[in-house]
JSON list of C-alpha atoms in Angstrom, two decimals:
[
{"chain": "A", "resi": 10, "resn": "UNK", "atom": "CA", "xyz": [29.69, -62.98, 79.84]},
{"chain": "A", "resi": 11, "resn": "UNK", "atom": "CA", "xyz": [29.47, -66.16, 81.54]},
{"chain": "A", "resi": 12, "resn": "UNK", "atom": "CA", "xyz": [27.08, -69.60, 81.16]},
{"chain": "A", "resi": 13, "resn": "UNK", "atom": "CA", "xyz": [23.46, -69.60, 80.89]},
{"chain": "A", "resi": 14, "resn": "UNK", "atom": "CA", "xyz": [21.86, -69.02, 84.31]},
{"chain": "A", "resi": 15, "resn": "UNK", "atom": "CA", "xyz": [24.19, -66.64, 85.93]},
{"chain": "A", "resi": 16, "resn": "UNK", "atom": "CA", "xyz": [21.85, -63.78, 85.82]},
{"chain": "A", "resi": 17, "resn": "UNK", "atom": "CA", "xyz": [23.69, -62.21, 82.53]},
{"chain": "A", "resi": 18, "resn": "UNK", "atom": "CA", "xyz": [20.64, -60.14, 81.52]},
{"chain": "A", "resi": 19, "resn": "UNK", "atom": "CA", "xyz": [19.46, -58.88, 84.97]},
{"chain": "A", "resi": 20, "resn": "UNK", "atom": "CA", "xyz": [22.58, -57.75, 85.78]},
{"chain": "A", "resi": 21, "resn": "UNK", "atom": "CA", "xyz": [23.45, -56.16, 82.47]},
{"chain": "A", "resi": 22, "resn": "UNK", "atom": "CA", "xyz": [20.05, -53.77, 82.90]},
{"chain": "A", "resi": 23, "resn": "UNK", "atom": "CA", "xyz": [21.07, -53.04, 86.03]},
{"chain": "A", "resi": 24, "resn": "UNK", "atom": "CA", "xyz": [24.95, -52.57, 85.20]},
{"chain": "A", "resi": 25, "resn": "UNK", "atom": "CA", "xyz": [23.60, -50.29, 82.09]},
{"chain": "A", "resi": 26, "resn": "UNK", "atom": "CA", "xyz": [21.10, -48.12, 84.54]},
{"chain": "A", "resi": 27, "resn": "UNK", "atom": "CA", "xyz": [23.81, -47.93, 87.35]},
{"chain": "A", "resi": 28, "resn": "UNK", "atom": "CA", "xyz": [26.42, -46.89, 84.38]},
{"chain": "A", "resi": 29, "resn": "UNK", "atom": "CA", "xyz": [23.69, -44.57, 82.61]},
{"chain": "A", "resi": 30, "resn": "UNK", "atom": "CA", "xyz": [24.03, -46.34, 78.90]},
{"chain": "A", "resi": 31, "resn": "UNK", "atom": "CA", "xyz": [22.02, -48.37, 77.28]},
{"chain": "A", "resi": 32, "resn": "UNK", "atom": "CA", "xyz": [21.15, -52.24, 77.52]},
{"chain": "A", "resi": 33, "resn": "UNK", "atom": "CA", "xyz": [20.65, -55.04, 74.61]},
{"chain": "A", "resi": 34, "resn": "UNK", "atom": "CA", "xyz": [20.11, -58.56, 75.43]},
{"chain": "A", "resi": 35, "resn": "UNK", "atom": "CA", "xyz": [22.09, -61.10, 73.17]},
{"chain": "A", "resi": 36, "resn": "UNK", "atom": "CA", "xyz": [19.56, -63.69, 72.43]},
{"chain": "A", "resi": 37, "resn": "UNK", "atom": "CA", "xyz": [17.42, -60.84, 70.75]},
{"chain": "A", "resi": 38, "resn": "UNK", "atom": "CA", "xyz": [20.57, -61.21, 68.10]},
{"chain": "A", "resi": 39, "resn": "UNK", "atom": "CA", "xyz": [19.95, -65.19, 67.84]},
{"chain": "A", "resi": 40, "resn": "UNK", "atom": "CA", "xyz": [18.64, -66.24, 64.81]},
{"chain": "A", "resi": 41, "resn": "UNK", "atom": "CA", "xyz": [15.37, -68.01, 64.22]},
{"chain": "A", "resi": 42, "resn": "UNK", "atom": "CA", "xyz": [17.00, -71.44, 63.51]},
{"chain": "A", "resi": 43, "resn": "UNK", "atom": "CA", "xyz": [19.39, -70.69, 66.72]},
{"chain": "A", "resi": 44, "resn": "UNK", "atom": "CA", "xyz": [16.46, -70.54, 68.94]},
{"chain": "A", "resi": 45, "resn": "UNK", "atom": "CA", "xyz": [15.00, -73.10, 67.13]},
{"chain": "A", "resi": 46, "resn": "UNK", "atom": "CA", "xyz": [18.04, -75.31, 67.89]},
{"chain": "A", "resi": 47, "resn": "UNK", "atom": "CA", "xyz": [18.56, -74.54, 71.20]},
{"chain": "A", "resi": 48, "resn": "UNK", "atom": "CA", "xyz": [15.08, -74.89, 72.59]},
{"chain": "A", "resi": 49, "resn": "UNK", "atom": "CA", "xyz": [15.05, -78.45, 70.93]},
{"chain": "A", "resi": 50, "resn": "UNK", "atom": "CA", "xyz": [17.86, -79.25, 73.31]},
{"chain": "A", "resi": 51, "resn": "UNK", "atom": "CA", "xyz": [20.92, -79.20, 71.01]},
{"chain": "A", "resi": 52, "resn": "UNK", "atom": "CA", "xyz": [23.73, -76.87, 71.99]},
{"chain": "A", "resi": 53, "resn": "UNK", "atom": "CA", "xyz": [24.81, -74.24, 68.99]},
{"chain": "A", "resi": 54, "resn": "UNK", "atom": "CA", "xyz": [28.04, -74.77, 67.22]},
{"chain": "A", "resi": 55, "resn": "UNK", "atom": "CA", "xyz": [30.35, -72.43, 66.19]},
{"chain": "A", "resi": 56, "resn": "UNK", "atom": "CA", "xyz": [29.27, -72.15, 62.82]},
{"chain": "A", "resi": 57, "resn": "UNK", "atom": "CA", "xyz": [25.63, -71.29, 64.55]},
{"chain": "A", "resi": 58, "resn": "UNK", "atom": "CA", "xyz": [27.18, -68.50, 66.83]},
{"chain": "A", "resi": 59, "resn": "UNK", "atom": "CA", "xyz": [29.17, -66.72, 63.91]},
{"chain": "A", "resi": 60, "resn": "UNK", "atom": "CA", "xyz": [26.65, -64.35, 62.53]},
{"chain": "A", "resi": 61, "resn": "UNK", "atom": "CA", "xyz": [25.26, -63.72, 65.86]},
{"chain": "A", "resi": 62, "resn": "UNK", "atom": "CA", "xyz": [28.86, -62.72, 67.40]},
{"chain": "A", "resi": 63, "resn": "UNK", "atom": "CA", "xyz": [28.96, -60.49, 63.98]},
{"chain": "A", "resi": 64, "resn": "UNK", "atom": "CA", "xyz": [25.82, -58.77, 64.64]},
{"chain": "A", "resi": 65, "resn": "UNK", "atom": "CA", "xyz": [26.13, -58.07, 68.68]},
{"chain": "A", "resi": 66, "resn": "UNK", "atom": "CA", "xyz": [30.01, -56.54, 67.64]},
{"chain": "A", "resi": 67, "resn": "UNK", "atom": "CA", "xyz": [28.09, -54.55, 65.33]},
{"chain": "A", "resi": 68, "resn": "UNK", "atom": "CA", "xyz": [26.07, -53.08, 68.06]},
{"chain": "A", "resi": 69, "resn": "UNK", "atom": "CA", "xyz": [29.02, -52.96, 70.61]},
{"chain": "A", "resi": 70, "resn": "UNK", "atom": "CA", "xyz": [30.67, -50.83, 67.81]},
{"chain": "A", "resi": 71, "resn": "UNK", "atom": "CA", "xyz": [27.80, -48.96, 67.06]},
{"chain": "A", "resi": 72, "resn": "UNK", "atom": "CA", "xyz": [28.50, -47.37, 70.72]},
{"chain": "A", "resi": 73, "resn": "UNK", "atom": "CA", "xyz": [32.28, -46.60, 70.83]},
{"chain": "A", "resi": 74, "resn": "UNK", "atom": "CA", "xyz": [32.35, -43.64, 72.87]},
{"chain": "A", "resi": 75, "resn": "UNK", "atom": "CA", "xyz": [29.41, -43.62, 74.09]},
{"chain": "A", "resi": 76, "resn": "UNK", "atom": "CA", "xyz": [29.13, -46.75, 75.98]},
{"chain": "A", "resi": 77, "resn": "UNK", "atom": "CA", "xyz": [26.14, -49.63, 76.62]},
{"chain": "A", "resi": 78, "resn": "UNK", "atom": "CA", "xyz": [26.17, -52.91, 77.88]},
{"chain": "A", "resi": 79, "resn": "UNK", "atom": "CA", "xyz": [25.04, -55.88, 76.41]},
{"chain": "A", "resi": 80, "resn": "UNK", "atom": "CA", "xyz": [24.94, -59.40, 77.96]},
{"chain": "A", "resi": 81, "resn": "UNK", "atom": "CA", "xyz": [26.32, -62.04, 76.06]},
{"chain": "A", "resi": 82, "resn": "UNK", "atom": "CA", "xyz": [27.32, -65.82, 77.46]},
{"chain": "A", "resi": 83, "resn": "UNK", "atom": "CA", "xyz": [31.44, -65.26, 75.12]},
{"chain": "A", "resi": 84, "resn": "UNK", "atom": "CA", "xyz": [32.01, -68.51, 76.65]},
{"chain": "A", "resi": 85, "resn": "UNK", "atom": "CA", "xyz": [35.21, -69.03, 74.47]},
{"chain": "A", "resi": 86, "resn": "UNK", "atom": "CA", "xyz": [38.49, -66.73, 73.95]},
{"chain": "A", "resi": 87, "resn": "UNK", "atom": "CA", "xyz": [38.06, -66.68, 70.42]},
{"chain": "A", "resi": 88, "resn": "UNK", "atom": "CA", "xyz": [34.07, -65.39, 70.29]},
{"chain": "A", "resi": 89, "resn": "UNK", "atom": "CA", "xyz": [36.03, -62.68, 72.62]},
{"chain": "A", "resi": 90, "resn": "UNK", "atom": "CA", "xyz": [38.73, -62.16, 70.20]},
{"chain": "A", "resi": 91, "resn": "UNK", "atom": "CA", "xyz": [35.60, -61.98, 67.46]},
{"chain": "A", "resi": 92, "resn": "UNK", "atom": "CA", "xyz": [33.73, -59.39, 69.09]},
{"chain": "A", "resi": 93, "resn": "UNK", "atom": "CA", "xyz": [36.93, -57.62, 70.01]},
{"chain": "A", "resi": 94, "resn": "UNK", "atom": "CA", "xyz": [37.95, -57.29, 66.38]},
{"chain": "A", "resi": 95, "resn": "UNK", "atom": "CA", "xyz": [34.66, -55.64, 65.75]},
{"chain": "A", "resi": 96, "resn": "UNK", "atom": "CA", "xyz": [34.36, -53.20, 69.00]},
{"chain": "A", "resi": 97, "resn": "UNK", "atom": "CA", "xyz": [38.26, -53.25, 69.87]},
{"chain": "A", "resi": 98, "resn": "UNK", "atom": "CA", "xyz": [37.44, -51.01, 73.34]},
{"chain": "A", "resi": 99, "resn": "UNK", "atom": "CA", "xyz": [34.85, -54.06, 74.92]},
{"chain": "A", "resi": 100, "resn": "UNK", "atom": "CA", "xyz": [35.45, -54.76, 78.42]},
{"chain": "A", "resi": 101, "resn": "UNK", "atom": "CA", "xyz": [34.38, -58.13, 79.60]},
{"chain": "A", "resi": 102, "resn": "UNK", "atom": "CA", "xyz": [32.29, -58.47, 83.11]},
{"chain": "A", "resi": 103, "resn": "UNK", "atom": "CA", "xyz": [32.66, -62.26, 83.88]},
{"chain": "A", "resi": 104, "resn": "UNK", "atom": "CA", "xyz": [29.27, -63.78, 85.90]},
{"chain": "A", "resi": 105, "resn": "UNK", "atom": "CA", "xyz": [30.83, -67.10, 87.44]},
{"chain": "A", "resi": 106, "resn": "UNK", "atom": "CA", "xyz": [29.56, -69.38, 90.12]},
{"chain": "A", "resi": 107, "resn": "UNK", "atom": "CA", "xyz": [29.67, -72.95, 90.97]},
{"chain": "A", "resi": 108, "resn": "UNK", "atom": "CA", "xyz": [27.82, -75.23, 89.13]},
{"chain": "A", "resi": 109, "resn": "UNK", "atom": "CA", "xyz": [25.29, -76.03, 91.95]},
{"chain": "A", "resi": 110, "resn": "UNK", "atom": "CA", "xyz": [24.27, -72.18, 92.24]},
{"chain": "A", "resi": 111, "resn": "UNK", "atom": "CA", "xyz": [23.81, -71.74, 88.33]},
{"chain": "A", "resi": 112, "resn": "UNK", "atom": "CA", "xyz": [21.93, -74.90, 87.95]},
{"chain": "A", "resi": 113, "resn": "UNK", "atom": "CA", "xyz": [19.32, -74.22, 90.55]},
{"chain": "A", "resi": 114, "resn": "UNK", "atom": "CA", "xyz": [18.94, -70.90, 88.71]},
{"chain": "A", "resi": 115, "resn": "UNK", "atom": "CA", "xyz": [18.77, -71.93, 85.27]},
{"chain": "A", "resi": 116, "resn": "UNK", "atom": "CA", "xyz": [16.28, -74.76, 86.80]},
{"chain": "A", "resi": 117, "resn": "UNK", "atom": "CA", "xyz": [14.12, -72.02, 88.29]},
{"chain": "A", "resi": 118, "resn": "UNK", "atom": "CA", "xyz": [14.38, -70.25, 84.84]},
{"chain": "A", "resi": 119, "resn": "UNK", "atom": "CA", "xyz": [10.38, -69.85, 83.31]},
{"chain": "A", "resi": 120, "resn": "UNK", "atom": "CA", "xyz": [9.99, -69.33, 79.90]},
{"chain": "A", "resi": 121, "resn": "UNK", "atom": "CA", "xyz": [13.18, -69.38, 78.38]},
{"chain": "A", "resi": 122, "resn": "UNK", "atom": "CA", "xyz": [14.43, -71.09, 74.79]},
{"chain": "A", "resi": 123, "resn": "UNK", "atom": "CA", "xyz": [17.59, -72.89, 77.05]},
{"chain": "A", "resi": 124, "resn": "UNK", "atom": "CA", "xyz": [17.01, -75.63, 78.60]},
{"chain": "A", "resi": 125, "resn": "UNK", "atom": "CA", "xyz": [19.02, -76.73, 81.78]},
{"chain": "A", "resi": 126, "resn": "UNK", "atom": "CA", "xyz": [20.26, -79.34, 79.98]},
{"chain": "A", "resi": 127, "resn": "UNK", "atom": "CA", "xyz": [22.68, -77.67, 77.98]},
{"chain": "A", "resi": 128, "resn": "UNK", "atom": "CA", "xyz": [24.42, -75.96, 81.08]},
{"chain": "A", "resi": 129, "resn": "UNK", "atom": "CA", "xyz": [26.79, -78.87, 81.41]},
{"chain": "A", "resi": 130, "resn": "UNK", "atom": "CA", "xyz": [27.86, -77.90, 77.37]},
{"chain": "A", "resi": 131, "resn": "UNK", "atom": "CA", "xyz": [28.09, -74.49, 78.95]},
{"chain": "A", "resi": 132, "resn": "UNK", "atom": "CA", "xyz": [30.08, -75.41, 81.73]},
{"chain": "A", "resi": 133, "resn": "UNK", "atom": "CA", "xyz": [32.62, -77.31, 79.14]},
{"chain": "A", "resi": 134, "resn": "UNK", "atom": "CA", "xyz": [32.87, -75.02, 76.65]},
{"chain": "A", "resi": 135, "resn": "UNK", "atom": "CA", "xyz": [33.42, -72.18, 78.99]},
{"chain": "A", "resi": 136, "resn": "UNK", "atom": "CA", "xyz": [37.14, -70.61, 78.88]},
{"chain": "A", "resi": 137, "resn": "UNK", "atom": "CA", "xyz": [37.73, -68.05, 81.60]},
{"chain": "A", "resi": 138, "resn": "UNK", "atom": "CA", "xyz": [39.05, -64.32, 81.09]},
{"chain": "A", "resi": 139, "resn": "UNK", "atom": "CA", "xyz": [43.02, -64.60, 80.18]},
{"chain": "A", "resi": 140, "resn": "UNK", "atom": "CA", "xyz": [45.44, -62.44, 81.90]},
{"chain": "A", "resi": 141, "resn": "UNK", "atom": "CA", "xyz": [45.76, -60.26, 78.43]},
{"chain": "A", "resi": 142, "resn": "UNK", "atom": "CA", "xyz": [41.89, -59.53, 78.39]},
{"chain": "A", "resi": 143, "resn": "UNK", "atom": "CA", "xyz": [40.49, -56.42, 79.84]},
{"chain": "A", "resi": 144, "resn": "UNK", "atom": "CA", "xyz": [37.66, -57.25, 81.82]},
{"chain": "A", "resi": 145, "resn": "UNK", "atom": "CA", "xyz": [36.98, -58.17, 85.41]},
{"chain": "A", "resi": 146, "resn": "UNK", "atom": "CA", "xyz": [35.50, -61.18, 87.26]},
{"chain": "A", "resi": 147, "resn": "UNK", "atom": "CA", "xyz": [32.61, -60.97, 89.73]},
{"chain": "A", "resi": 148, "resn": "UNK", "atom": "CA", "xyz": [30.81, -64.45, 91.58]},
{"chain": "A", "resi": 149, "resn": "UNK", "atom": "CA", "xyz": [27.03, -64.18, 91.43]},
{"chain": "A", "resi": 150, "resn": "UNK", "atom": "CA", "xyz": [26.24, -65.90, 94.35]},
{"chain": "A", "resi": 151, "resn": "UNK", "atom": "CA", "xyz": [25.44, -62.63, 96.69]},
{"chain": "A", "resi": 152, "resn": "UNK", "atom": "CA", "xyz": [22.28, -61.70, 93.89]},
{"chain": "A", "resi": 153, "resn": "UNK", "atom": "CA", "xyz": [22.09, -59.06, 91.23]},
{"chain": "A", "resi": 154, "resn": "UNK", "atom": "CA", "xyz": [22.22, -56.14, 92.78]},
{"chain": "A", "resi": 155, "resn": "UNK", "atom": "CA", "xyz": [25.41, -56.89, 94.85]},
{"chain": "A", "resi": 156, "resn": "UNK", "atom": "CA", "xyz": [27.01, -58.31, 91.41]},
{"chain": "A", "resi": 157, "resn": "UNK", "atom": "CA", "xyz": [25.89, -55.21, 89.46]},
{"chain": "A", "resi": 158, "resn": "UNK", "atom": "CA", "xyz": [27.23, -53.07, 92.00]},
{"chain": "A", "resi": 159, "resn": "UNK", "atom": "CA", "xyz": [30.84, -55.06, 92.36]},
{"chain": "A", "resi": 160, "resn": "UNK", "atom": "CA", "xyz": [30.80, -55.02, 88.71]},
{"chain": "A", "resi": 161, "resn": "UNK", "atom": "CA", "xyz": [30.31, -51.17, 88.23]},
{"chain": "A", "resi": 162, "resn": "UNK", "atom": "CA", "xyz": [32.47, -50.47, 91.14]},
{"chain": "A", "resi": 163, "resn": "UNK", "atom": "CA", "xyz": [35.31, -52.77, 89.25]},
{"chain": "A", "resi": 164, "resn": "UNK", "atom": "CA", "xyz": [34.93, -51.13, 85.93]},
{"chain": "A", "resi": 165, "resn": "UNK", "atom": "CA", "xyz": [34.91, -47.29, 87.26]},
{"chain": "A", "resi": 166, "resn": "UNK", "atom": "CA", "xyz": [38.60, -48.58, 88.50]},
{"chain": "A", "resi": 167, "resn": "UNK", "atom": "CA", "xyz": [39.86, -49.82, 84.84]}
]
């Protein structure tokens, strides 16, 4: 979890290789019109980001067990609580870093439907990890493969 730009879908393939599980990408659950919206500049609502919480808790669910990892931004406690309620094991890895990191990243960013201009909605609607969540928190700036690795490290110890 964590706002556009901190490396959410690198590291989840190489959190999901490291851990041996599979890998989905969120935005492959975004709708049409969600893409749409946000490539047009205009952040999603919560309405918007219903469905699409529905459908990657499906998934999540889909592997109870089993395991995978799949990288979604769960920017607020209750899109948590949402995907929770659907996959009630789901351990949240939190990407954070300051705003000056993930905005030269999400700048650098070719070919994807987000714009940098939405990180500061990002940034605002973000909630962090509460002390009643399982999950752990790991800073991006030292690159993926130190994050995936801190990450792994800190789950193995849950």
């Amino acid at each position: 979890m964590g706002v556009s730009g901190t490396g959410k879908t690198t590291v989840g393939e190489l959190l999901a290789a490291d851990l041996g599980v599979p890998y989905a990408e969120a935005d492959a659950f975004h709708s049409p019109a969600n893409v749409a919206k946000m490539a047009s500049g205009t952040p999603l609502d919560d309405e918007d980001r219903w469905p699409w919480l529905d459908a990657i808790g499906a998934w999540a669910a889909e592997r109870g067990g089993r395991g995978g990892v799949v990288s979604c931004s769960a920017l607020k406690r209750v899109y948590r609580d949402r995907l929770r309620a659907a996959a009630p094991g789901l351990v949240f890895v939190h990407l954070h870093g300051t705003r000056e990191v993930i905005s030269a990243r999400q700048s650098a960013r070719e070919g994807h439907f987000m714009p940098s201009s939405l990180i500061d909605s990002q940034f605002a609607t973000l909630e962090a990890l509460e002390a009643d969540e399982v999950g752990v928190l790991v800073d991006v700036a030292p690159g993926p493969e130190s994050v995936a690795r801190e990450a792994a490290a800190a789950l193995r110890k849950l």
